[in-house]
PDB file of C-alpha atoms and ligand atoms in Angstrom:
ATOM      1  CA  UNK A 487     134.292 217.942 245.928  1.00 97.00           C
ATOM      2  CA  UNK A 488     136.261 215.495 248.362  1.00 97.00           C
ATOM      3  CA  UNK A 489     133.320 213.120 250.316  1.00 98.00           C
ATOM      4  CA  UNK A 490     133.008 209.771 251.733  1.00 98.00           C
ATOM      5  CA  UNK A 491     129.652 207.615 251.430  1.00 98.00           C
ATOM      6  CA  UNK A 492     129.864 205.317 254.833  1.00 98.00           C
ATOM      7  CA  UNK A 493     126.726 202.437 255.083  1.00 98.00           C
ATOM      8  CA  UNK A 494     126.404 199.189 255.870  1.00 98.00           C
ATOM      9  CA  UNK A 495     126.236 196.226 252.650  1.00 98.00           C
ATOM     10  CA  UNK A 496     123.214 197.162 250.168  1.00 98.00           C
ATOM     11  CA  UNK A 497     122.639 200.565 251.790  1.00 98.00           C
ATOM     12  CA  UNK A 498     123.566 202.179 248.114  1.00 97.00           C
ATOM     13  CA  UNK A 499     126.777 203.802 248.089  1.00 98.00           C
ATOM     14  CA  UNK A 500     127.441 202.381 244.563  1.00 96.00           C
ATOM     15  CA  UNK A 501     124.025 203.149 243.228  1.00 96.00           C
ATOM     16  CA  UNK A 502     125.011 207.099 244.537  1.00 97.00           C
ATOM     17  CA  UNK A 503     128.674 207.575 244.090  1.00 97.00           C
ATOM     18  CA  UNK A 504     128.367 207.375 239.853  1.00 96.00           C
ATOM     19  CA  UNK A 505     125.613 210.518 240.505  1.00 96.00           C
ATOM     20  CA  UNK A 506     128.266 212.705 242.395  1.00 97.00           C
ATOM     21  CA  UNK A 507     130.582 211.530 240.149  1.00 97.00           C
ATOM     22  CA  UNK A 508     128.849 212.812 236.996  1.00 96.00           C
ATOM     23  CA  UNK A 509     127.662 216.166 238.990  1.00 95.00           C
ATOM     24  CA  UNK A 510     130.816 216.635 239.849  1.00 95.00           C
ATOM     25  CA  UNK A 511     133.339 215.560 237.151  1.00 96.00           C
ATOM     26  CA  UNK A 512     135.066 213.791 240.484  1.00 97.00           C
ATOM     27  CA  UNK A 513     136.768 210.136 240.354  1.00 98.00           C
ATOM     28  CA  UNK A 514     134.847 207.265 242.283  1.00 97.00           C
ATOM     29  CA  UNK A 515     136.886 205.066 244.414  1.00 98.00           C
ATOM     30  CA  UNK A 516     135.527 202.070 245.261  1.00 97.00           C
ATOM     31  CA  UNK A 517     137.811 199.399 247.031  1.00 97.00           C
ATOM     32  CA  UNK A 518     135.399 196.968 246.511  1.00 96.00           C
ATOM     33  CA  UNK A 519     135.231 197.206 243.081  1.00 95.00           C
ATOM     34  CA  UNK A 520     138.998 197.380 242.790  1.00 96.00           C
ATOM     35  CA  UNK A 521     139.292 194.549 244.887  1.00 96.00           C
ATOM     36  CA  UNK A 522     136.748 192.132 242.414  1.00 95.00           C
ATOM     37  CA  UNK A 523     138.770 193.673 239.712  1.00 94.00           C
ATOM     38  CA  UNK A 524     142.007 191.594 241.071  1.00 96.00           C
ATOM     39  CA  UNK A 525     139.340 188.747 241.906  1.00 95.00           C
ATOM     40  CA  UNK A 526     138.622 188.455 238.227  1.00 94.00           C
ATOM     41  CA  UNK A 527     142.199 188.638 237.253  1.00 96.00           C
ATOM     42  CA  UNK A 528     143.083 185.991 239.343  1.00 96.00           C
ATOM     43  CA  UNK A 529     146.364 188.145 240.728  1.00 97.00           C
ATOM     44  CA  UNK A 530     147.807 186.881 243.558  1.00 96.00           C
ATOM     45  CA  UNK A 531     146.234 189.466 246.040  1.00 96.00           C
ATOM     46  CA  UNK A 532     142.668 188.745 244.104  1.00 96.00           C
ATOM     47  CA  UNK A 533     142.802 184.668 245.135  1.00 96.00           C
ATOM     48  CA  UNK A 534     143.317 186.210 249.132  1.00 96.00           C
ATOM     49  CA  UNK A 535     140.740 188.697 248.491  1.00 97.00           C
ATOM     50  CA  UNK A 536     138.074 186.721 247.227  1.00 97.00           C
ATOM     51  CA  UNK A 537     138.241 184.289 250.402  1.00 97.00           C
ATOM     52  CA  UNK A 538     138.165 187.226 252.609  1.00 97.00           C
ATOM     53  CA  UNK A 539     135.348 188.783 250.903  1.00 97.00           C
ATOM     54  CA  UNK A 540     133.413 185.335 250.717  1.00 96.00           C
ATOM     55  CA  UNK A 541     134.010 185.019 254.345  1.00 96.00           C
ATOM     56  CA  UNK A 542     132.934 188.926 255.120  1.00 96.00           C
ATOM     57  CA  UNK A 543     135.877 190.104 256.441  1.00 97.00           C
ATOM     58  CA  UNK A 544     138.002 192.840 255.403  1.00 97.00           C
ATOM     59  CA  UNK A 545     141.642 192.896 254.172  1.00 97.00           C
ATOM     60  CA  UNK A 546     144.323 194.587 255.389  1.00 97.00           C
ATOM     61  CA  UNK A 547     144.340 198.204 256.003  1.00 98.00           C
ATOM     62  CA  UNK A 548     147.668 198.770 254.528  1.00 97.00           C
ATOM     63  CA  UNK A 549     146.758 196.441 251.290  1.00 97.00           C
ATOM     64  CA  UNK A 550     143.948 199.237 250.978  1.00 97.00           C
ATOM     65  CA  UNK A 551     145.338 202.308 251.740  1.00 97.00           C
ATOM     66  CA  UNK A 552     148.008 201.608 248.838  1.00 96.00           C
ATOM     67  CA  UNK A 553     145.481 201.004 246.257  1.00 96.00           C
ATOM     68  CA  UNK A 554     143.572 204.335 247.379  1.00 97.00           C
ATOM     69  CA  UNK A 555     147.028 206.323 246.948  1.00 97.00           C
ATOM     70  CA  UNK A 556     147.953 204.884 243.883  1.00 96.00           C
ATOM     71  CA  UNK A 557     144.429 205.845 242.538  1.00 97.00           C
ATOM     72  CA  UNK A 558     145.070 209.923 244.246  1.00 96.00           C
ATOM     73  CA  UNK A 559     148.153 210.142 242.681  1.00 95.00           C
ATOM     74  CA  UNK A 560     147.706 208.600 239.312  1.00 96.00           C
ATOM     75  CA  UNK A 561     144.465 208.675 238.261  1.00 96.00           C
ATOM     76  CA  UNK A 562     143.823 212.008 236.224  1.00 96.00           C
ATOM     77  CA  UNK A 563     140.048 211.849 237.439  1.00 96.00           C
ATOM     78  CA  UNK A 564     140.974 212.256 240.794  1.00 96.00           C
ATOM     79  CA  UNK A 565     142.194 215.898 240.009  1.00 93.00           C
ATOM     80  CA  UNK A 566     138.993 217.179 241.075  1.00 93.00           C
ATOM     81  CA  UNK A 567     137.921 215.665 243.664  1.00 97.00           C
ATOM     82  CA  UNK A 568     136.600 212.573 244.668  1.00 98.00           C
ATOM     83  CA  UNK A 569     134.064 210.278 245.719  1.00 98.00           C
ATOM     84  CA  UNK A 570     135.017 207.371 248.191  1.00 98.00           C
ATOM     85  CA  UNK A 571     132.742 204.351 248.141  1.00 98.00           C
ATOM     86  CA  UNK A 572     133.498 201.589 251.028  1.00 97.00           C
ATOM     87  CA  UNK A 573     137.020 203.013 252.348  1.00 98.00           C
ATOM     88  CA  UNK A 574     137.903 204.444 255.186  1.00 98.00           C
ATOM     89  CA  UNK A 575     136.248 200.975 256.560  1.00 98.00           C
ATOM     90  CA  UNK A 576     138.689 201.082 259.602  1.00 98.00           C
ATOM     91  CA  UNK A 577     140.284 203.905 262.014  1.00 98.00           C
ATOM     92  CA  UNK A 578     143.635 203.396 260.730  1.00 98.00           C
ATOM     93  CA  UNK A 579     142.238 203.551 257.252  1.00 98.00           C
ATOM     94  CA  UNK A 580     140.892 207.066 257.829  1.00 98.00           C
ATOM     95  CA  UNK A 581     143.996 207.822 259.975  1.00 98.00           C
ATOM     96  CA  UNK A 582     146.122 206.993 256.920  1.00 98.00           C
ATOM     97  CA  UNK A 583     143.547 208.889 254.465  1.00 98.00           C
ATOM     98  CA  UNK A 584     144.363 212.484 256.531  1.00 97.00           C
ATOM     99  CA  UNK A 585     147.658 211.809 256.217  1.00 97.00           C
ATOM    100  CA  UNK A 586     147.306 211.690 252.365  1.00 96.00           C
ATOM    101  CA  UNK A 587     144.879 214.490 252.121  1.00 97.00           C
ATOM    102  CA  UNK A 588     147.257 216.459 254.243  1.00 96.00           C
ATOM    103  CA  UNK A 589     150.030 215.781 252.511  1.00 95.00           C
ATOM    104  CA  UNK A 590     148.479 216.713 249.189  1.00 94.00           C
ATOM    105  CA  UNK A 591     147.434 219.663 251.134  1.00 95.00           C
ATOM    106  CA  UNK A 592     143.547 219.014 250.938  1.00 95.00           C
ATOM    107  CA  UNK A 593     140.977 218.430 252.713  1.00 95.00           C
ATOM    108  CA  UNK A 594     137.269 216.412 253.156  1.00 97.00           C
ATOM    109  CA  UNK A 595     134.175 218.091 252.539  1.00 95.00           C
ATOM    110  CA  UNK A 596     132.103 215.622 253.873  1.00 97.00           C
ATOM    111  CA  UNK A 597     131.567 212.174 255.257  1.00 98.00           C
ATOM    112  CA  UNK A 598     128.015 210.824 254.417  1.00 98.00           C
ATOM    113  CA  UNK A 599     126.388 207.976 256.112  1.00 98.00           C
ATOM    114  CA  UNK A 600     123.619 206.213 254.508  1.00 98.00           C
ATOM    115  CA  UNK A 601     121.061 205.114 257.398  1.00 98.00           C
ATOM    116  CA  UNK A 602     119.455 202.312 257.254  1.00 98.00           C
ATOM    117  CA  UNK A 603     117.978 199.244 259.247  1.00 97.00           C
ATOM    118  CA  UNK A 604     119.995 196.224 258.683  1.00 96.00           C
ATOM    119  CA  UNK A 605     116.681 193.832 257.905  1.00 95.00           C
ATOM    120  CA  UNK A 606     116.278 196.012 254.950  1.00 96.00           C
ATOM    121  CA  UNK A 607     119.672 195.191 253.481  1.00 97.00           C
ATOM    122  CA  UNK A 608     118.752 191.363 252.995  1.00 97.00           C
ATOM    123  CA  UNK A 609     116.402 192.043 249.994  1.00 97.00           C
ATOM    124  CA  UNK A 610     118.841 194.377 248.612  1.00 97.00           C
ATOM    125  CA  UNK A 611     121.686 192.527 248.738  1.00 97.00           C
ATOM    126  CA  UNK A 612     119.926 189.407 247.589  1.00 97.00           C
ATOM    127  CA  UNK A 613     118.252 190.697 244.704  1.00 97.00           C
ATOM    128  CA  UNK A 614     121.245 192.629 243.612  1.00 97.00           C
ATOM    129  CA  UNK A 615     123.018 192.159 239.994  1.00 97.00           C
ATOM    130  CA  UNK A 616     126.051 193.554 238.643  1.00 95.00           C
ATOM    131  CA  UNK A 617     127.943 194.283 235.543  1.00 95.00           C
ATOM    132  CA  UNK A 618     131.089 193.453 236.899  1.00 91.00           C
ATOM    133  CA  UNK A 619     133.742 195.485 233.811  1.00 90.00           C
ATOM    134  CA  UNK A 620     132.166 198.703 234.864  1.00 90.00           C
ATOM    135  CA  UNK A 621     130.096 198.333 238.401  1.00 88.00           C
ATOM    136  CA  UNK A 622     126.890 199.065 237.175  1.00 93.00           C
ATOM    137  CA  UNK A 623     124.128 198.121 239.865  1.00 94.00           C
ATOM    138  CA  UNK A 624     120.730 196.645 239.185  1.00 96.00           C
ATOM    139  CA  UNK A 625     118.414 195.014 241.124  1.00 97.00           C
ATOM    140  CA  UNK A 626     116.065 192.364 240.166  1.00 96.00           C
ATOM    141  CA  UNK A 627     113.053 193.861 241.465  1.00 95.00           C
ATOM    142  CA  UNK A 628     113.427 197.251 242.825  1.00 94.00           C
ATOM    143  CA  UNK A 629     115.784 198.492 239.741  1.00 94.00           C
ATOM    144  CA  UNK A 630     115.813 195.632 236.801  1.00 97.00           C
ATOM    145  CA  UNK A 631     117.713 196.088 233.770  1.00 97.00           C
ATOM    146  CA  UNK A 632     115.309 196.769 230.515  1.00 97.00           C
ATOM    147  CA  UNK A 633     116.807 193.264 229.163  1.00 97.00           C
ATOM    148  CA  UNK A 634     116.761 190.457 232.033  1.00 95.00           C
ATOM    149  CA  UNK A 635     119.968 189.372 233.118  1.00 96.00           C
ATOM    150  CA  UNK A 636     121.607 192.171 230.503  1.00 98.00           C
ATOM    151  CA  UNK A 637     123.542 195.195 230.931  1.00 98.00           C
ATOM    152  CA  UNK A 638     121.643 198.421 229.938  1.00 97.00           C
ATOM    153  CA  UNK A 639     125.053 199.769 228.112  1.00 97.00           C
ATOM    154  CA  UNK A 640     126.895 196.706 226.956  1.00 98.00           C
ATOM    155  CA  UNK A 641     124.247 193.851 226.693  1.00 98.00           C
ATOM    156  CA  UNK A 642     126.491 192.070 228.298  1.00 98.00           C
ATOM    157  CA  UNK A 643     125.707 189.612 230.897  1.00 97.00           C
ATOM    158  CA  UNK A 644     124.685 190.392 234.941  1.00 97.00           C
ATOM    159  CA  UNK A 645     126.155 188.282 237.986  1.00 96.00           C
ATOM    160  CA  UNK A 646     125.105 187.904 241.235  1.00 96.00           C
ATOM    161  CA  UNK A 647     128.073 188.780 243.770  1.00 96.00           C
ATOM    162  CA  UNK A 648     129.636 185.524 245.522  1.00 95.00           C
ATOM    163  CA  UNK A 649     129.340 187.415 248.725  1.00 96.00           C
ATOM    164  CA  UNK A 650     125.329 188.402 248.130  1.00 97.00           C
ATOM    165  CA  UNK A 651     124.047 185.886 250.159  1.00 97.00           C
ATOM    166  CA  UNK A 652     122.567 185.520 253.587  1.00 97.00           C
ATOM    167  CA  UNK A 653     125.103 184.084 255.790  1.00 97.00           C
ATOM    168  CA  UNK A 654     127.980 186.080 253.951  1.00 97.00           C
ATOM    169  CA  UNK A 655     125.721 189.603 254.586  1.00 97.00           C
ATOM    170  CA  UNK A 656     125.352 188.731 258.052  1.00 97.00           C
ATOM    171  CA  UNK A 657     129.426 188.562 258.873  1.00 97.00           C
ATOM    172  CA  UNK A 658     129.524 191.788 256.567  1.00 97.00           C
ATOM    173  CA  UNK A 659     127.078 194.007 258.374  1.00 97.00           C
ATOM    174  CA  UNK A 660     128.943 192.703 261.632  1.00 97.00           C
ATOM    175  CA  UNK A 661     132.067 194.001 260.864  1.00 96.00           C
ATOM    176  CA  UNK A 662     130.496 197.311 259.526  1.00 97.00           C
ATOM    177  CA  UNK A 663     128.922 197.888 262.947  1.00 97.00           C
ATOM    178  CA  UNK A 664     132.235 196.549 264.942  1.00 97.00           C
ATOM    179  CA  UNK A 665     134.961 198.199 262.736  1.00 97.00           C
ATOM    180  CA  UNK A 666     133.223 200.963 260.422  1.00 97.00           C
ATOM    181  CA  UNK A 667     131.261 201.955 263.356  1.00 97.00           C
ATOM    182  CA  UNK A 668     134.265 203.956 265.070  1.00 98.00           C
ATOM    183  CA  UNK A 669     135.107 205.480 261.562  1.00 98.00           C
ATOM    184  CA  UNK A 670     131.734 207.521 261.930  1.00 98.00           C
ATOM    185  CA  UNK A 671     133.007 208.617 265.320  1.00 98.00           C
ATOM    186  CA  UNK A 672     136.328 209.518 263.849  1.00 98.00           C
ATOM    187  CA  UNK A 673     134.152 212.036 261.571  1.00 98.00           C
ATOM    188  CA  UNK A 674     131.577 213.074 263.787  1.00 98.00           C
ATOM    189  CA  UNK A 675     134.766 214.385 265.909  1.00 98.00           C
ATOM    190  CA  UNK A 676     136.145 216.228 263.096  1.00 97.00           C
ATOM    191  CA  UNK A 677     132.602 217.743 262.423  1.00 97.00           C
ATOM    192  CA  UNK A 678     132.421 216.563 258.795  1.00 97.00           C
ATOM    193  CA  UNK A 679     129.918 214.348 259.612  1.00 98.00           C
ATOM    194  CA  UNK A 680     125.766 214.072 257.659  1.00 97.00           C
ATOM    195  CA  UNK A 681     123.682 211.509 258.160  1.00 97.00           C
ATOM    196  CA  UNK A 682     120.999 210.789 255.366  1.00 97.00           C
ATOM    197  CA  UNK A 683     118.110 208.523 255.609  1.00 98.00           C
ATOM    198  CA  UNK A 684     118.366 205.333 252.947  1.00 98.00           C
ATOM    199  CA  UNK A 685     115.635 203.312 253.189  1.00 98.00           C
ATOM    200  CA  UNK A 686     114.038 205.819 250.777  1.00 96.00           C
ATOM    201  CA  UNK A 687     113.910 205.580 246.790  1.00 96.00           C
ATOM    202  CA  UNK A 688     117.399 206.381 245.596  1.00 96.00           C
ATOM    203  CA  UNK A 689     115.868 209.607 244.198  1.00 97.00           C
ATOM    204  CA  UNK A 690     114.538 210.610 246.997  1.00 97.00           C
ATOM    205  CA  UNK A 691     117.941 209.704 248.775  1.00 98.00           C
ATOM    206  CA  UNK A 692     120.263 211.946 245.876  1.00 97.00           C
ATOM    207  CA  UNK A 693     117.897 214.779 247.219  1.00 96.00           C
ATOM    208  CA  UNK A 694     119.323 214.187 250.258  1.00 96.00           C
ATOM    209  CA  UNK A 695     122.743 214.098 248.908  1.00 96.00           C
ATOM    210  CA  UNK A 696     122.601 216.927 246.850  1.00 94.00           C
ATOM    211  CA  UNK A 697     120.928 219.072 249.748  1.00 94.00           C
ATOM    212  CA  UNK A 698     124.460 218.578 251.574  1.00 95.00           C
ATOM    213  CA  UNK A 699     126.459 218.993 248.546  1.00 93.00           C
ATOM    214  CA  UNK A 700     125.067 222.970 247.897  1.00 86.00           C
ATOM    215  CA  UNK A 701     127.632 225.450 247.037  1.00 78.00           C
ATOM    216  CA  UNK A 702     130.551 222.675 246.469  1.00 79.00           C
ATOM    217  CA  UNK A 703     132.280 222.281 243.021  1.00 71.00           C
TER     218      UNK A 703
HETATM  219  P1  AP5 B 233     132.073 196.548 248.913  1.00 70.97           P
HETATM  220  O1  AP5 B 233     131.980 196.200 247.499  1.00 70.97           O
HETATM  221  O2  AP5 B 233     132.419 197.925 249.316  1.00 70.97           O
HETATM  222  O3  AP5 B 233     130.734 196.052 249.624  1.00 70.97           O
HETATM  223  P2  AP5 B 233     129.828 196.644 250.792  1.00 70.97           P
HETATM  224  O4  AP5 B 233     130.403 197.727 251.604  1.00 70.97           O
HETATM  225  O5  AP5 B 233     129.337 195.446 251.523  1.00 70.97           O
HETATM  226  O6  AP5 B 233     128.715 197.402 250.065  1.00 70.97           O
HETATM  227  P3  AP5 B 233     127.845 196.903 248.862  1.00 70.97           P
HETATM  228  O7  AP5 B 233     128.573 197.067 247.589  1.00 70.97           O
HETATM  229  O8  AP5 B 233     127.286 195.553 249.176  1.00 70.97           O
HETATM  230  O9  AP5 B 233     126.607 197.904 248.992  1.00 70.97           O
HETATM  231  P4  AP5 B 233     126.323 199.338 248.356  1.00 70.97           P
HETATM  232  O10 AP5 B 233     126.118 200.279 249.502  1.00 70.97           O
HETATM  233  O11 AP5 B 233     127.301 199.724 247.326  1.00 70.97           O
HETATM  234  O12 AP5 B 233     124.891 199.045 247.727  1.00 70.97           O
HETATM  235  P5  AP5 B 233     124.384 199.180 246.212  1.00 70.97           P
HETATM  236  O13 AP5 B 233     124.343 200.602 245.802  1.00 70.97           O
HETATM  237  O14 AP5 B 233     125.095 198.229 245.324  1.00 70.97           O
HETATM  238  O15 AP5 B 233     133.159 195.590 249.616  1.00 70.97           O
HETATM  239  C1  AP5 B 233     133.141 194.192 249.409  1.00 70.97           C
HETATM  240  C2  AP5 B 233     134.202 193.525 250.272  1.00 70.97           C
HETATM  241  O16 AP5 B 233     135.498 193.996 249.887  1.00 70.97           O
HETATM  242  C3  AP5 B 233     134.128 193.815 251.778  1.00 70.97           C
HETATM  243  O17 AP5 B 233     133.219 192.960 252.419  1.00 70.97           O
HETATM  244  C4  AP5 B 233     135.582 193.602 252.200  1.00 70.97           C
HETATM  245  O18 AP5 B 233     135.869 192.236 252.320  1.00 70.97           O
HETATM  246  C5  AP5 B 233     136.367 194.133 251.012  1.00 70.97           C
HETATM  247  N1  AP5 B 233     136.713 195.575 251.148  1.00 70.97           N
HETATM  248  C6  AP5 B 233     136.248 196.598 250.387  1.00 70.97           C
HETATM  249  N2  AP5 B 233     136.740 197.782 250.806  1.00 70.97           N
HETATM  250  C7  AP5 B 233     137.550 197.496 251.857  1.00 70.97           C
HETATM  251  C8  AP5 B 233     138.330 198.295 252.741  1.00 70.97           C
HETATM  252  N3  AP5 B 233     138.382 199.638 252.609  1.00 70.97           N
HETATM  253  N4  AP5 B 233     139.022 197.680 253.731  1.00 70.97           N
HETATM  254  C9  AP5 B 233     138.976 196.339 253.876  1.00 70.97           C
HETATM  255  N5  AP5 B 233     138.266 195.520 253.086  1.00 70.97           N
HETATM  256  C10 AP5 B 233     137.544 196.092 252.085  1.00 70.97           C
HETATM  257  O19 AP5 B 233     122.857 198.715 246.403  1.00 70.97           O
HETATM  258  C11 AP5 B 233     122.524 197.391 246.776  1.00 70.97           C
HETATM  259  C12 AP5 B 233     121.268 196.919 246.015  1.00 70.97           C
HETATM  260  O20 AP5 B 233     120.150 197.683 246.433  1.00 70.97           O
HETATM  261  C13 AP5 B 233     121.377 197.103 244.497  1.00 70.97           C
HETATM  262  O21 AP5 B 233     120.734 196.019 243.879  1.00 70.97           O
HETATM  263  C14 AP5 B 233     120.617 198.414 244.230  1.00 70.97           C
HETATM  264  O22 AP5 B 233     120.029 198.409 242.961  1.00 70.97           O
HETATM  265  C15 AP5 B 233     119.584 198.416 245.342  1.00 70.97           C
HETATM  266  N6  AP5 B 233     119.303 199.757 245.857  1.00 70.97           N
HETATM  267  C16 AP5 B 233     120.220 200.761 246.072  1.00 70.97           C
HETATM  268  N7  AP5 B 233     119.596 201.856 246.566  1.00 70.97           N
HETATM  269  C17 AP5 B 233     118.286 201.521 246.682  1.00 70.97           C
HETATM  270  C18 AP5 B 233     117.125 202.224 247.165  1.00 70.97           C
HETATM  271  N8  AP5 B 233     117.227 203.505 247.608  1.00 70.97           N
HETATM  272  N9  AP5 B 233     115.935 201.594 247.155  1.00 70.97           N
HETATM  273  C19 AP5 B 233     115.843 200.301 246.705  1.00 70.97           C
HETATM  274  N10 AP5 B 233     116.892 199.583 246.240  1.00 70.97           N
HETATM  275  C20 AP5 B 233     118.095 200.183 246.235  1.00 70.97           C
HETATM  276 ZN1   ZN B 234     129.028 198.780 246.551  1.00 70.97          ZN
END
């Protein structure tokens, strides 16, 4: 299986992406996890990241199409398939991302956008908690860990995301709509695109997922 999860901050492309990976024995990609990764580090492209992300922008297409064909080519999970979480974010992303695929002589199954309204997204986001070594996702109300403020796995501790916050989420979802916006149009053009609805529970929305998914390995 080769499929993209597009949607806006808090729409629940990390709370999904694990399930196809684990259905599918596929790697999950997610740049934004990558990206705290070098946060936490403190590496030199981490300290630019992090004031990026804080600010809800995104960093540079090229920065991000590297890390996503280092991950292609090296990472044995990947030999499968794979499950993108928050990349292609731009045109020139996904325009990069064909030229991989092409070059590796493979193609997308799918691109899947999560719907949902954007005054949804605020409890989400706000509520949200992370174990930042693995990305595990939790949220305080609507998903809480069976030991507050503790992984499930680990026991080890849950943050709150320096970019979950209000004004943060608000330059987020803009640049989703301005930049990711075309992306879907890139797709719908190719004819890869689904569009799921994500406002519901997230087993009602793996349903969903899965419905598309039928007959794929
Ligand atoms: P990234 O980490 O990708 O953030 P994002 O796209 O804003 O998405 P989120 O992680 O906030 O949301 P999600 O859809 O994963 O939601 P989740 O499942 O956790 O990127 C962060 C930053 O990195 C970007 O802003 C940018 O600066 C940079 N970046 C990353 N990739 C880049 C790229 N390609 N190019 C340039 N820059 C890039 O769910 C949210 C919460 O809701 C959780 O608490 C969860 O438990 C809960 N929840 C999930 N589903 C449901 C449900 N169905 N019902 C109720 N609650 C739910
Ligand atoms: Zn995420």
């Amino acid at each position: 299986l080769r499929t993209i999860l597009v949607g806006p901050p808090g729409a629940g492309k990390g709370t999904q992406a694990p399930r196809i990976r684990d259905q599918f024995c596929v790697c999950h990609l997610a740049t934004g996890d990558m990206l705290r990764e070098q946060v936490q580090k403190k590496t030199p492209l981490g300290v630019e990241a992090k004031k990026i992300m804080d600010a809800g922008g995104l960093v540079s297409d090229d920065i991000m199409v590297g890390m996503i064909k280092d991950q292609l080519e090296n990472n044995k999970d990947c030999k499968n398939g794979f499950v993108l979480d928050g990349f292609p974010r731009t045109v020139p992303q996904a325009q990069k991302l064909d030229g991989m695929l092409e070059a590796r002589r493979e193609k997308l199954d799918s691109v899947v956008q999560l719907l949902i309204d954007d005054q949804l997204l605020i409890s989400r986001i706000t509520g949200r908690l992370i174990h930042a070594p693995s990305g595990r996702t939790y949220h305080r109300e609507f998903s809480p860990p069976k030991k507050p403020g503790l992984d499930d796995v680990t026991g080890e501790k849950l943050i709150q995301r320096s970019d979950d916050n209000v004004e943060t989420l608000t330059k987020r979802l803009k640049s989703y709509h301005s930049q990711t916006g075309p992306v879907v149009d890139y797709y719908k053009a190719k004819g890869l695109w689904h569009g799921i609805d994500a406002a519901q529970s997230p087993s009602v929305v793996w349903d969903s997922m899965r419905s598309i998914f039928v007959g794929k390995k």
